[in-house]
């Protein structure tokens, strides 16, 4: 059974992504960097497949950014474990949002989750 996400993605500020990841070209460097800036503070929650955090986050990214299906899944890859998330410094914006990440955190979002989210929107 999938449970509700403890992070409220509905009222997040998505401009870190939408201001840098713009069409029609959607440059991979800017899109992936901004996606990591947004998602890494919530890596633990997004990676928890017992919650709807990943699908909820991608629904709102798509609502605010109107991105093509699979954009981040196809462009943003760093290894088989997902995107590497850097350690967050104390008192960072992520801490203010009540999120945390460690040096070994990964945003591991299966391509199937990313694609299914875009198909549902």
XYZ file of C-alpha atoms in Angstrom:
121
model
C 0.000 0.000 0.000
C 1.318 3.423 -0.949
C 1.105 6.090 1.739
C 0.837 9.860 1.454
C 4.046 11.820 1.160
C 5.099 13.716 4.274
C 6.536 16.521 2.111
C 3.993 19.022 0.805
C 5.134 19.413 -2.812
C 1.999 21.360 -3.736
C 3.224 24.690 -2.400
C 6.945 24.357 -3.150
C 8.786 26.987 -5.155
C 9.600 25.386 -8.523
C 11.361 28.413 -10.019
C 14.764 26.807 -9.385
C 13.767 24.363 -12.146
C 11.473 26.457 -14.326
C 13.884 29.405 -14.503
C 16.760 27.253 -15.761
C 15.179 24.331 -17.605
C 13.438 25.976 -20.534
C 12.206 24.781 -23.902
C 12.259 24.268 -26.711
C 15.770 22.796 -26.243
C 15.644 21.894 -22.518
C 19.457 21.894 -22.091
C 20.519 18.814 -20.125
C 23.125 20.575 -17.986
C 20.717 23.252 -16.770
C 17.725 20.928 -16.459
C 19.571 18.255 -14.495
C 21.414 20.699 -12.270
C 18.234 22.549 -11.366
C 16.350 19.281 -10.871
C 19.017 18.124 -8.408
C 18.929 21.487 -6.620
C 15.212 21.010 -6.108
C 15.011 17.257 -5.465
C 18.155 16.405 -3.483
C 16.953 17.875 -0.183
C 14.060 15.395 -0.408
C 16.062 12.385 -1.677
C 15.113 10.166 1.252
C 11.409 10.854 0.802
C 11.494 10.596 -3.008
C 13.381 7.292 -2.843
C 10.827 5.748 -0.478
C 8.697 3.708 -2.866
C 6.148 3.030 -0.110
C 5.013 6.659 -0.465
C 3.651 8.712 -3.336
C 6.408 11.346 -2.959
C 8.093 10.744 -6.333
C 4.869 10.750 -8.312
C 3.529 13.773 -6.423
C 6.733 15.739 -6.967
C 6.786 14.957 -10.696
C 3.117 15.866 -11.043
C 3.833 19.342 -9.670
C 7.063 19.736 -11.665
C 5.027 18.989 -14.782
C 2.193 21.324 -13.778
C 4.545 24.248 -13.191
C 7.072 23.500 -15.957
C 4.977 21.832 -18.656
C 7.897 19.556 -19.515
C 7.786 16.845 -22.179
C 7.238 13.275 -20.950
C 10.390 11.614 -19.662
C 12.566 14.742 -19.882
C 14.385 14.227 -16.582
C 14.445 10.424 -16.863
C 16.122 10.600 -20.266
C 18.546 13.453 -19.606
C 19.531 13.157 -15.969
C 21.636 10.065 -15.335
C 24.799 9.738 -13.297
C 24.957 6.033 -12.635
C 22.927 2.939 -11.965
C 21.953 4.158 -8.490
C 20.549 7.475 -9.665
C 21.628 11.071 -9.279
C 24.299 11.853 -6.713
C 23.152 14.376 -4.147
C 25.796 16.430 -2.347
C 25.809 16.898 1.398
C 23.718 19.867 2.443
C 25.462 22.447 4.671
C 23.896 23.284 8.061
C 21.335 26.091 8.026
C 20.848 25.729 4.293
C 17.561 26.368 2.542
C 16.965 22.637 2.609
C 17.193 22.639 6.402
C 14.666 25.446 6.519
C 12.354 23.218 4.476
C 12.844 20.469 7.075
C 14.706 18.191 4.695
C 18.092 16.565 4.941
C 20.579 14.778 2.717
C 23.930 13.147 3.224
C 27.027 12.919 1.087
C 26.016 9.458 -0.057
C 22.401 10.280 -0.839
C 21.020 9.447 -4.244
C 17.841 10.513 -5.922
C 16.889 7.131 -7.282
C 13.739 7.478 -9.275
C 12.966 4.595 -11.588
C 12.324 5.559 -15.177
C 8.986 3.737 -14.993
C 7.840 6.036 -12.172
C 8.905 9.137 -14.075
C 7.226 8.041 -17.289
C 4.008 6.941 -15.608
C 3.715 10.273 -13.824
C 3.910 12.185 -17.072
C 1.403 9.901 -18.741
C -1.102 10.492 -15.949
C -0.964 14.274 -16.172
